[in-house]
Coordinates of N, CA and C in Angstrom, one line a residue:
X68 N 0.8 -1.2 0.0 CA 0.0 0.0 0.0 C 0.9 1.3 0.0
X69 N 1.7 0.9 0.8 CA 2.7 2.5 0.8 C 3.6 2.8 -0.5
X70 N 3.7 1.3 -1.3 CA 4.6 1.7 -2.6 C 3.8 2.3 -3.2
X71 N 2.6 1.9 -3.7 CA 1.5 2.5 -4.8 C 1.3 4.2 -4.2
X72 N 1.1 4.1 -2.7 CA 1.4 5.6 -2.6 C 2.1 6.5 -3.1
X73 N 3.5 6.0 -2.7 CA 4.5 6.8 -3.8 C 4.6 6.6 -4.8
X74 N 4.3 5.6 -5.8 CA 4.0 6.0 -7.1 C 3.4 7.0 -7.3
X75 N 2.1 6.5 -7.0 CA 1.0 7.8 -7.4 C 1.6 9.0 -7.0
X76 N 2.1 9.3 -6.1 CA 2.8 10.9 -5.6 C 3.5 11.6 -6.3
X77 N 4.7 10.2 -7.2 CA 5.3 10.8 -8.0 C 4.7 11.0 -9.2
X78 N 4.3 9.6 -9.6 CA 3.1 10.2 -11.0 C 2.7 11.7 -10.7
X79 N 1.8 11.9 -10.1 CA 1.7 13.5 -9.7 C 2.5 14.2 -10.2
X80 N 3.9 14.2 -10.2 CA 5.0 15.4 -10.3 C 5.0 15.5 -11.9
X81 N 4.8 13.7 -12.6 CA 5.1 13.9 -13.9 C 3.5 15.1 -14.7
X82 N 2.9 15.1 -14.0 CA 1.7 15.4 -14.8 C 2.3 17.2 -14.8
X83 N 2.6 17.3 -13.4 CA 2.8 18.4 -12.9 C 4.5 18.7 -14.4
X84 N 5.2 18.2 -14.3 CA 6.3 18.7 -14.9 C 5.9 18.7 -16.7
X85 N 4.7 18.2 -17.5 CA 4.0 17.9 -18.5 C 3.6 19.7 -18.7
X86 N 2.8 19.6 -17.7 CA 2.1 21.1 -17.2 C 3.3 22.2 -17.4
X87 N 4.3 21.9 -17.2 CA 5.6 22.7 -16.8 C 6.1 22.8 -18.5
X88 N 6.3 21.7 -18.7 CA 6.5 22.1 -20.9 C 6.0 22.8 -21.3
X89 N 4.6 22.9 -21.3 CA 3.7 23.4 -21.9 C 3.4 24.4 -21.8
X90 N 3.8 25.3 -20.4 CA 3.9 26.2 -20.0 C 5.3 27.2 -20.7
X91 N 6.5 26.4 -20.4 CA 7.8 27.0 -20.9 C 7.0 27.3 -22.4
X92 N 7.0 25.9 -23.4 CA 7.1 26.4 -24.7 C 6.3 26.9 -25.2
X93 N 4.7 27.8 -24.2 CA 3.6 28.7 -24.7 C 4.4 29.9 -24.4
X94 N 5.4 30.4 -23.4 CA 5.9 31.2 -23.3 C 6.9 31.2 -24.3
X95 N 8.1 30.7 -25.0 CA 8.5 30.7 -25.8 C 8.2 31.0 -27.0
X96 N 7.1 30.7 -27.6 CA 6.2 30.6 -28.8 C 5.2 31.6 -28.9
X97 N 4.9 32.4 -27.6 CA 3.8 33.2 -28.1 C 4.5 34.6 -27.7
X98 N 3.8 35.9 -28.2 CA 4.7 37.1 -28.1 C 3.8 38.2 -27.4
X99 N 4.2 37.7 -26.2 CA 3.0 38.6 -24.9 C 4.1 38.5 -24.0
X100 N 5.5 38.9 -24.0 CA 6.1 39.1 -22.6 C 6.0 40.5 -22.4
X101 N 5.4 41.3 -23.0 CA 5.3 42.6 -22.7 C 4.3 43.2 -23.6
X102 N 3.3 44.1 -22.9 CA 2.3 44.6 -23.6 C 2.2 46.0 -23.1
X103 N 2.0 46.7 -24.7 CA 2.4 47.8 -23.9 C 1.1 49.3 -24.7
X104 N 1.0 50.3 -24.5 CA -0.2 51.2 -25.2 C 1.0 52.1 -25.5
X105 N 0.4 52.6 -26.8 CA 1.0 54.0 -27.3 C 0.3 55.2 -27.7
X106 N 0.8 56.4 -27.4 CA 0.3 57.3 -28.0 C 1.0 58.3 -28.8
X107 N 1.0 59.4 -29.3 CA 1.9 60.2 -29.6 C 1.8 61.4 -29.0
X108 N 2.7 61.8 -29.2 CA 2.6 63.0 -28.1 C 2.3 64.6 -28.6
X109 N 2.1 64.8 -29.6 CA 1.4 65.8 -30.2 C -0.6 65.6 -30.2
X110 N -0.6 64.6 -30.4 CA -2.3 64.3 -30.1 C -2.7 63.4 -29.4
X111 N -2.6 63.0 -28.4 CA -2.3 61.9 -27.8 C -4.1 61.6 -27.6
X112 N -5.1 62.3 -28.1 CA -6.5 62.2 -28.0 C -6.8 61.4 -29.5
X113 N -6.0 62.3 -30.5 CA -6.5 61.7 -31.5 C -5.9 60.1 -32.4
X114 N -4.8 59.8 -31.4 CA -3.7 59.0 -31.6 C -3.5 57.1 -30.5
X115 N -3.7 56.2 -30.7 CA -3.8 54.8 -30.1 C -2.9 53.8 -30.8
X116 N -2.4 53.0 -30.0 CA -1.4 52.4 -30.9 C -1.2 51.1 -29.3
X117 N -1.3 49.8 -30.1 CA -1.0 48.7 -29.2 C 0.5 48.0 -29.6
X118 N 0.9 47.4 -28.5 CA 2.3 46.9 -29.1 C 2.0 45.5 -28.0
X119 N 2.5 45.0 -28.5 CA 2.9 43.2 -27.8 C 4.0 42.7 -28.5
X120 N 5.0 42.0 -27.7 CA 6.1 41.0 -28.7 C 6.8 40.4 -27.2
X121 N 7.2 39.1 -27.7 CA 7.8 38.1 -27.4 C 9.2 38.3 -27.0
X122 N 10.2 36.9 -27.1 CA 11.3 36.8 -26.9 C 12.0 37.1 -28.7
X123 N 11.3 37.0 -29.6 CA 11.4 37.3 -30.6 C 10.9 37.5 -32.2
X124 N 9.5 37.6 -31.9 CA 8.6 38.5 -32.9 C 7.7 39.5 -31.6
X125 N 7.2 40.3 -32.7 CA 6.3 41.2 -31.9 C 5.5 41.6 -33.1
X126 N 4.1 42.4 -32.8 CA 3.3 43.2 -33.4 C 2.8 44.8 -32.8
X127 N 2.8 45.9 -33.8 CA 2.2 47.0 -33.3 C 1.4 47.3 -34.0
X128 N 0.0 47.5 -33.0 CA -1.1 48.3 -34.3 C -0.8 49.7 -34.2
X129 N -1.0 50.5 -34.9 CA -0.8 52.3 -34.4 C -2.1 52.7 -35.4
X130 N -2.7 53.7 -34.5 CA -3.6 54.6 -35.8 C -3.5 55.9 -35.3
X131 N -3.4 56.9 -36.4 CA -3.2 58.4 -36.1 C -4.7 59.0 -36.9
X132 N -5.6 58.1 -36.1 CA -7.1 59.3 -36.9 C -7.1 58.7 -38.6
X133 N -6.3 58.2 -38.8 CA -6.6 57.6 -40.6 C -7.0 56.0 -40.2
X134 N -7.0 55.4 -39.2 CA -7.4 54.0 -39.4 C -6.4 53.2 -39.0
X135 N -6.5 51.8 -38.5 CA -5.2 51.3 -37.8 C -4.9 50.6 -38.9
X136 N -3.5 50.3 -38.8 CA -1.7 49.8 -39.4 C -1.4 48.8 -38.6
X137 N -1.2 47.9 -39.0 CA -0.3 47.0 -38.2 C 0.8 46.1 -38.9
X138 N 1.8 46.2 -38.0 CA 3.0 45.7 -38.4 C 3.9 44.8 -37.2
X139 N 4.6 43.9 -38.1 CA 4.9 42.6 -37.5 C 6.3 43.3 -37.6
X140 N 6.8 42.9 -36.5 CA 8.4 43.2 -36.5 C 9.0 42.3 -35.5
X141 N 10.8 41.8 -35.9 CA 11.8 40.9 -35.4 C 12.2 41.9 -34.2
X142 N 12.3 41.2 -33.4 CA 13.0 41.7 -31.7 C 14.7 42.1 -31.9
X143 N 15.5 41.0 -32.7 CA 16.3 40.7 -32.8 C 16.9 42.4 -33.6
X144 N 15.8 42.2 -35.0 CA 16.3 43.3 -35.5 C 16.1 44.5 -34.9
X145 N 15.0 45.0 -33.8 CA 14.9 45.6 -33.6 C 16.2 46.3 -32.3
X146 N 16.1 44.8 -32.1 CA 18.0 45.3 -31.0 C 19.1 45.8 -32.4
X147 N 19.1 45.6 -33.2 CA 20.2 45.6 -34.1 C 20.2 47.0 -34.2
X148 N 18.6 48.0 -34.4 CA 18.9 48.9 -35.0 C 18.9 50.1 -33.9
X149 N 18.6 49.7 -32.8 CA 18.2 50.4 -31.3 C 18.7 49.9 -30.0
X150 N 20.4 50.2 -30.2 CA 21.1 49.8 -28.8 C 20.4 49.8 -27.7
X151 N 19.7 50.7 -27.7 CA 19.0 51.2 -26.7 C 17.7 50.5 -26.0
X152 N 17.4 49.8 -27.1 CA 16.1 49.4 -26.9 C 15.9 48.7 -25.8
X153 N 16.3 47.2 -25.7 CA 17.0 46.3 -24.7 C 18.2 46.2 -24.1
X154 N 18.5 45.7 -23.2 CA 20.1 45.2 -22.9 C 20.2 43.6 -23.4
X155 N 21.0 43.7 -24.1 CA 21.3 42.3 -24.7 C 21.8 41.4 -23.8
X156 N 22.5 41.0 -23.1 CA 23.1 40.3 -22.1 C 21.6 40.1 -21.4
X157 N 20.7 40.7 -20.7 CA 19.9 40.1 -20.3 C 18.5 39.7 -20.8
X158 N 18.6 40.3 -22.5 CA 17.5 39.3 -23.2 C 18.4 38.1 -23.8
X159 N 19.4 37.6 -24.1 CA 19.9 36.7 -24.2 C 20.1 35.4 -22.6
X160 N 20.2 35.9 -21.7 CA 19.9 35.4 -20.4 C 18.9 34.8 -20.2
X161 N 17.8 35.5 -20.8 CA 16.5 35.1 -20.3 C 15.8 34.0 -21.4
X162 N 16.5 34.3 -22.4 CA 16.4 33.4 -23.9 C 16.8 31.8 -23.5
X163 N 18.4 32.1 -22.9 CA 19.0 31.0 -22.6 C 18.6 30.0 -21.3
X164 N 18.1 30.8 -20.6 CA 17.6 29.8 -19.1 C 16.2 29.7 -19.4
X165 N 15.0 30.2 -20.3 CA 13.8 29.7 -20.3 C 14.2 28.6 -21.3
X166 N 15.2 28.3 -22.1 CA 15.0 27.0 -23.0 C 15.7 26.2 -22.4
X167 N 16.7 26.3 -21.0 CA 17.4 25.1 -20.7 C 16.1 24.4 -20.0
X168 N 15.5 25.7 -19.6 CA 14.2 24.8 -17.9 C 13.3 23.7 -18.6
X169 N 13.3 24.3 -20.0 CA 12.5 23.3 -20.8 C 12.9 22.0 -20.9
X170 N 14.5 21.7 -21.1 CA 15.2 20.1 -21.2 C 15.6 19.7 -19.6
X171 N 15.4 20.5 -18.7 CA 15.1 20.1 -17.4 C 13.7 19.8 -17.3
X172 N 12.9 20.2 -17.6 CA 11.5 19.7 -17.1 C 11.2 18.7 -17.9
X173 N 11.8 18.3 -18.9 CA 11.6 17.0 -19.6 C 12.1 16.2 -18.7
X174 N 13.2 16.4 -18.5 CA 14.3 15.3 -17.8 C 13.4 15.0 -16.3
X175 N 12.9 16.1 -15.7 CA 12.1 15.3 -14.6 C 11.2 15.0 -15.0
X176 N 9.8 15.5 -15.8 CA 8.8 13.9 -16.6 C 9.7 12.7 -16.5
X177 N 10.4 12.5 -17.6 CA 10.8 11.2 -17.8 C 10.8 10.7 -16.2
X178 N 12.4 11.1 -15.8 CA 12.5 10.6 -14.5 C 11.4 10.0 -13.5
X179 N 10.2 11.4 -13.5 CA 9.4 10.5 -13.0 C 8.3 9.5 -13.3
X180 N 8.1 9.4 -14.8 CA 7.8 8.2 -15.0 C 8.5 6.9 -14.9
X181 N 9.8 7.0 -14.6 CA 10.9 6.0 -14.4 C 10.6 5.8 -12.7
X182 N 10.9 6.1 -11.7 CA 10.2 5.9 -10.6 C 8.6 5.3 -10.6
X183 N 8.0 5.8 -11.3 CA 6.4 5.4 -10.9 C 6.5 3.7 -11.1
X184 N 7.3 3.7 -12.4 CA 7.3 2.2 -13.4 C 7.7 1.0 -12.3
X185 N 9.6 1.7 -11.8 CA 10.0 0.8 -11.3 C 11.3 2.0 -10.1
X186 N 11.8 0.4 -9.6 CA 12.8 1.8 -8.5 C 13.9 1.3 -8.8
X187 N 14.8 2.9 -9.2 CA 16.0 3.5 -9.9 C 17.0 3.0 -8.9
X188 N 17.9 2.2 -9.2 CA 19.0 2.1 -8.2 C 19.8 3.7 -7.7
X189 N 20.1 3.9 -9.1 CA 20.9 5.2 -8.8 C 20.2 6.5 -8.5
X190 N 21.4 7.3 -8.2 CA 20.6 8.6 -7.1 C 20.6 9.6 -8.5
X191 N 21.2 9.8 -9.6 CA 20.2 10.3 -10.4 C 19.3 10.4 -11.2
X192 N 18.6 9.1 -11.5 CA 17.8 8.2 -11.7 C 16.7 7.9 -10.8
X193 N 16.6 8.0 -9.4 CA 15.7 7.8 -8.4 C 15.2 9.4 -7.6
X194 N 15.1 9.4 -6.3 CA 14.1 10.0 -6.0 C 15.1 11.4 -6.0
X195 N 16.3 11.0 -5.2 CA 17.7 12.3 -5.4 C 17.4 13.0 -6.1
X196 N 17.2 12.4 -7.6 CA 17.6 13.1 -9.2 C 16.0 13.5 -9.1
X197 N 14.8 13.4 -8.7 CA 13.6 13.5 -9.1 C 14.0 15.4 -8.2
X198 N 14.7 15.6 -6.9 CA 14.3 16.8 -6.4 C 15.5 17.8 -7.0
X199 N 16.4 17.1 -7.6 CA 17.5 17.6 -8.5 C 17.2 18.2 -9.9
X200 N 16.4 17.8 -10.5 CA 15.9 18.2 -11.9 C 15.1 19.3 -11.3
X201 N 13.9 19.0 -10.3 CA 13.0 20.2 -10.4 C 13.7 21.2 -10.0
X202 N 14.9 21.3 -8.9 CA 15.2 22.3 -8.3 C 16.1 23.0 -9.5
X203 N 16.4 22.4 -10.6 CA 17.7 23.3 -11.5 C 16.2 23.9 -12.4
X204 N 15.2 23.3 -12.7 CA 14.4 23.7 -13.5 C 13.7 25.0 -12.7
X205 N 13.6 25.3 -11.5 CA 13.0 26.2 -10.8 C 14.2 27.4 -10.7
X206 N 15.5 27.0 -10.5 CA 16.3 28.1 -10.8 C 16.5 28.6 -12.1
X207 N 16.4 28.0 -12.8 CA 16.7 28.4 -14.5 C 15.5 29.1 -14.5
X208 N 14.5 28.9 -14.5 CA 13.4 29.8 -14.4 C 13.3 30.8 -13.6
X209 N 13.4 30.8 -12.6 CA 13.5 32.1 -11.8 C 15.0 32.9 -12.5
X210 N 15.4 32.5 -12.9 CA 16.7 33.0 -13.8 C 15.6 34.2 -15.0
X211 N 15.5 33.4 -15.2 CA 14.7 33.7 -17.0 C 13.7 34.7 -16.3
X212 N 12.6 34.8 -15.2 CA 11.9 35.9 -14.5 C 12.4 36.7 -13.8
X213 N 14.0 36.8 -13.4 CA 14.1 37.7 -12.6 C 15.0 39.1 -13.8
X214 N 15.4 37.8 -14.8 CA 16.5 38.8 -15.9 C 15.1 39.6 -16.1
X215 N 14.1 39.2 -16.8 CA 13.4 39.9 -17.6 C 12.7 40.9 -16.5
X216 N 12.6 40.7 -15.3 CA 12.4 41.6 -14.6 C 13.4 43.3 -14.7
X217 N 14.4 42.9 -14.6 CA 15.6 43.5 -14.9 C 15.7 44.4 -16.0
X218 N 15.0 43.4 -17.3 CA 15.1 44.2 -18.5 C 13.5 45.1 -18.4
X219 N 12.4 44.5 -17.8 CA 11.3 45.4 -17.9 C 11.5 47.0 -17.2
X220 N 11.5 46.5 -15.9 CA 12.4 48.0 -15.3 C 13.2 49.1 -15.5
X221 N 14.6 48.4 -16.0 CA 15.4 49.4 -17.2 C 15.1 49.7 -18.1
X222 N 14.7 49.4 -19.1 CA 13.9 49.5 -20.5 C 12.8 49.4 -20.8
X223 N 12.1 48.5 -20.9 CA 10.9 48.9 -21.5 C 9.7 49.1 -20.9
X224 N 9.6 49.3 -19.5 CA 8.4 50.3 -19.4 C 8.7 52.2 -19.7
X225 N 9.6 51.7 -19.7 CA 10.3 53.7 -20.5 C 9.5 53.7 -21.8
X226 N 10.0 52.7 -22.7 CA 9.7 53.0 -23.7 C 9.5 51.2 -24.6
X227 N 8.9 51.2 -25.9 CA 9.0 49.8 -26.4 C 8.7 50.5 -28.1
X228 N 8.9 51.6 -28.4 CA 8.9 51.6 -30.1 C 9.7 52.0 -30.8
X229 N 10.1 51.5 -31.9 CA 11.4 52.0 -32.3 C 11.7 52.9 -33.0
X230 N 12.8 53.2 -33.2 CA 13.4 54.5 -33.9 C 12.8 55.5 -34.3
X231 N 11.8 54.5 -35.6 CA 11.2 55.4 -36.4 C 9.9 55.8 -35.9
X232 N 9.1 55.4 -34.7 CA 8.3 55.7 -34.3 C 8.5 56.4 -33.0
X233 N 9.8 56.7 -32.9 CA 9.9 57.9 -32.0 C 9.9 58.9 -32.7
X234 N 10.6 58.9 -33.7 CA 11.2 60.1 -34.8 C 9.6 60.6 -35.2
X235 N 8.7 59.7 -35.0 CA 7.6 60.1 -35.1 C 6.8 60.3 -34.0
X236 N 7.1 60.5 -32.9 CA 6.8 61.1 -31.7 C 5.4 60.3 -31.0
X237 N 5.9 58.8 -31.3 CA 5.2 58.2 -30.5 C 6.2 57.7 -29.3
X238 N 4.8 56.9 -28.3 CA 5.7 57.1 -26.7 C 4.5 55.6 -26.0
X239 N 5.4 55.2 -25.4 CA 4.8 54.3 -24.8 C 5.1 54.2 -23.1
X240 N 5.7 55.3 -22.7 CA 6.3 55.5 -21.3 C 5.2 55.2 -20.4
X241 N 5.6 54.3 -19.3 CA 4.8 54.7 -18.0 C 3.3 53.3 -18.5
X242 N 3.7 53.0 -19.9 CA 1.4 52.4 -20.1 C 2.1 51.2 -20.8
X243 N 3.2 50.6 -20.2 CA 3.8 49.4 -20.1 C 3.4 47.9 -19.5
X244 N 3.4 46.9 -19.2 CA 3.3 45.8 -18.5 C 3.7 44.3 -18.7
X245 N 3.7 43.4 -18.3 CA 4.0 42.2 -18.7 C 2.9 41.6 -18.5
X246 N 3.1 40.6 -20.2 CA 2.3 39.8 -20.8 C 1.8 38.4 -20.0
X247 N 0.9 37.5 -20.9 CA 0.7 36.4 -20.4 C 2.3 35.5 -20.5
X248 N 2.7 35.7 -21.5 CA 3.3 34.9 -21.7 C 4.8 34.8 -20.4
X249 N 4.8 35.9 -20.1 CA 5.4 36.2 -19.1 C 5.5 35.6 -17.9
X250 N 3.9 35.5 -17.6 CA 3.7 35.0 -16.1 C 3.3 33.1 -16.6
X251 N 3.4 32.8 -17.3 CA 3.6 31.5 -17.7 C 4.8 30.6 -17.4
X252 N 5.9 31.6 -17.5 CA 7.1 31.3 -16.4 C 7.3 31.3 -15.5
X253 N 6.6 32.4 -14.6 CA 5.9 32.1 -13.0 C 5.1 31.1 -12.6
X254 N 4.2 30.8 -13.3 CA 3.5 29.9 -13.2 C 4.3 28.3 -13.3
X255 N 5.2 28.3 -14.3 CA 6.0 26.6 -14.5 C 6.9 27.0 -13.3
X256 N 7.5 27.8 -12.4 CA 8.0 27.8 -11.5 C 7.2 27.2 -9.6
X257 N 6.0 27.9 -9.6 CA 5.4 27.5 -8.9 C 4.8 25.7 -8.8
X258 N 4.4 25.3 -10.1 CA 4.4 23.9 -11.1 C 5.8 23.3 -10.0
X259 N 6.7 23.3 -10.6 CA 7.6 22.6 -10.0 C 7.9 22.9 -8.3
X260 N 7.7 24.0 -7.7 CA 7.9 24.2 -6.0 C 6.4 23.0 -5.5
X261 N 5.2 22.7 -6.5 CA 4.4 21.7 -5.9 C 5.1 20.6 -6.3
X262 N 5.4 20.4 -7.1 CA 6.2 18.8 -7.5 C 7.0 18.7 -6.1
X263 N 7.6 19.5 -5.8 CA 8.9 19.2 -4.9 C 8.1 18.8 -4.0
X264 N 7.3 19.4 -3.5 CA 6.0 19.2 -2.1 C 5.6 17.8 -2.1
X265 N 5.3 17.6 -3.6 CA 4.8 15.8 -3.5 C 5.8 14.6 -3.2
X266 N 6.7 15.2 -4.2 CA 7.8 14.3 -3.9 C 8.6 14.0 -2.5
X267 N 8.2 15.5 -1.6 CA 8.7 14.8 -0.3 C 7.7 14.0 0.8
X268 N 6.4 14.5 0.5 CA 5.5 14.3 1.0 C 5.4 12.6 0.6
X269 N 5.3 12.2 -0.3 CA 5.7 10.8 -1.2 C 6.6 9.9 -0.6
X270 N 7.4 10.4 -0.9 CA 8.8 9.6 -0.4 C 9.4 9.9 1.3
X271 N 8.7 10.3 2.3 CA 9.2 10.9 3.2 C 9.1 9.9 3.8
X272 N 10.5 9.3 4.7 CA 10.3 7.9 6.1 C 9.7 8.1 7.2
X273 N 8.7 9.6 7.7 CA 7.8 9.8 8.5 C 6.1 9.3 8.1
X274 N 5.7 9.0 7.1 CA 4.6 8.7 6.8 C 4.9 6.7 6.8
X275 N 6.5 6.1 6.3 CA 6.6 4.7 6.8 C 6.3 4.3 8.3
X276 N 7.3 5.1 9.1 CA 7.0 5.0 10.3 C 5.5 4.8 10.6
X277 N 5.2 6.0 10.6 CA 3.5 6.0 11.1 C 2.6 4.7 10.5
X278 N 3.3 4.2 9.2 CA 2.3 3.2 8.9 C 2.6 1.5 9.5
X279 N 4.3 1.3 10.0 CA 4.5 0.3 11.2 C 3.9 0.5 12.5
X280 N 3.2 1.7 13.1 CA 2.8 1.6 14.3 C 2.1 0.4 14.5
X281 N 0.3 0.2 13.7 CA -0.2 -0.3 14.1 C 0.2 -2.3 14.3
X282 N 1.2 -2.3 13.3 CA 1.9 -3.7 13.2 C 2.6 -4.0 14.4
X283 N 3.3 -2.8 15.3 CA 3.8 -3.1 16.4 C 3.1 -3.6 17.3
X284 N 1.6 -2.7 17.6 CA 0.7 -2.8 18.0 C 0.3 -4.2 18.3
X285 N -0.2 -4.4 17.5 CA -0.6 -5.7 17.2 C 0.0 -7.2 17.4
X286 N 1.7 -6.9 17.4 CA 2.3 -7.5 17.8 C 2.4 -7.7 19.2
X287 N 2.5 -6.9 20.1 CA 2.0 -6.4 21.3 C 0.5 -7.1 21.9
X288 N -0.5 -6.6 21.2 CA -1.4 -7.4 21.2 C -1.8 -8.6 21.9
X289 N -1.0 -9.5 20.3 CA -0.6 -10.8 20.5 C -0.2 -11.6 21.3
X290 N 0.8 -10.7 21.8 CA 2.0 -11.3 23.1 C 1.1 -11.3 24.2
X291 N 0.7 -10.4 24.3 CA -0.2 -10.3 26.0 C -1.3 -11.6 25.8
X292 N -2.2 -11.7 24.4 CA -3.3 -12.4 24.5 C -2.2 -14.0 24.9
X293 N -1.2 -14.4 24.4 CA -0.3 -15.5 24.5 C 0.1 -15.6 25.7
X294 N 0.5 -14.5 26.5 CA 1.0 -14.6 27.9 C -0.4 -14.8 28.9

């Protein structure tokens, strides 16, 4: 009874670390880490303009009273033409630790479908490697949320349009925010701080204990009814 417990506990984590892919690679793939309103600043009554983009496409609609425009534009190129725009070291940071959390959160699925199945001699292969994987996938993640934290604060709640839409005295200061896709990375973080929870709760030698009492017991029992 107590193995199928810990199966099941760990199964749990795999469904949970499943949840956790799907989470990285919607954040990866969709372009809502920042959303932000624009106006211009000569009519800023007669003038609306939305912007959203990713780790590396984006879209802006803009309309100046003639009808809205929208245009798809590269993040990448947009660093290329606008030192200013991002800090590169920390959108490259955030690039690099939201795709490692992704081949760590695989690696704990599998793992823990390898536990549910059968039990892993070795410790990174067994329960060790089950709180090892989550915990590097929860730091690479908080990696990847705290850089872009970093880059929202310095940069782009100032500003998120480029060159030529300054030159044209549009402004996005101050009517900045982060996207869904953003807190999707919060969210596969918190994903894995429950995994950890089951897995100890699972595998913890305080719940075996408690389940030899009543055998002692009983043993006990016995002796007296024999004596």
């Amino acid at each position: 009874m107590m193995n199928l417990y810990k199966r099941g506990m760990i199964f749990v984590t795999f469904l949970g670390s499943c949840l956790s892919i799907v989470l990285i690679a919607a954040a990866l793939g969709t372009n809502y880490w920042v959303v932000a309103q624009a106006r211009r600043i000569p009519n800023p009554t007669e003038s609306d303009g939305h912007v959203h983009f990713g780790l590396f496409q984006g879209v802006k609609d803009l309309n100046v009273a003639y009808g809205w425009r929208t245009y798809h534009f590269s993040v990448l190129d947009l660093m290329q033409q606008d030192m200013d725009f991002m800090v590169y070291s920390y959108w490259m940071t955030t690039v690099v630790t939201t795709s490692s959390s992704l081949i760590f959160a695989a690696a704990s699925a599998v793992f823990a479908v390898i536990n549910t199945a059968t039990t892993p001699i070795g410790s990174f292969t067994g329960v060790p490697g089950l709180y090892l994987w989550n915990l590097l996938t929860i730091i690479l993640q908080m990696f990847a949320v705290s850089f872009w934290i970093l880059q929202f604060t310095k940069k782009l709640q100032k500003n998120v349009m480029s060159l030529e839409d300054q030159a044209n005295l549009w402004t996005s200061d101050g009517r900045a925010a982060y996207g869904h896709s953003f807190w999707f990375v919060v969210s596969a973080v918190i994903v894995h701080v429950i995994n950890l929870t089951f897995i100890y709760f699972g595998t913890s030698d305080s719940r075996e204990k408690k389940s030899s009492v009543p055998v002692t017991e009983e043993k006990g029992n016995g002796a007296i009814m024999l004596y």
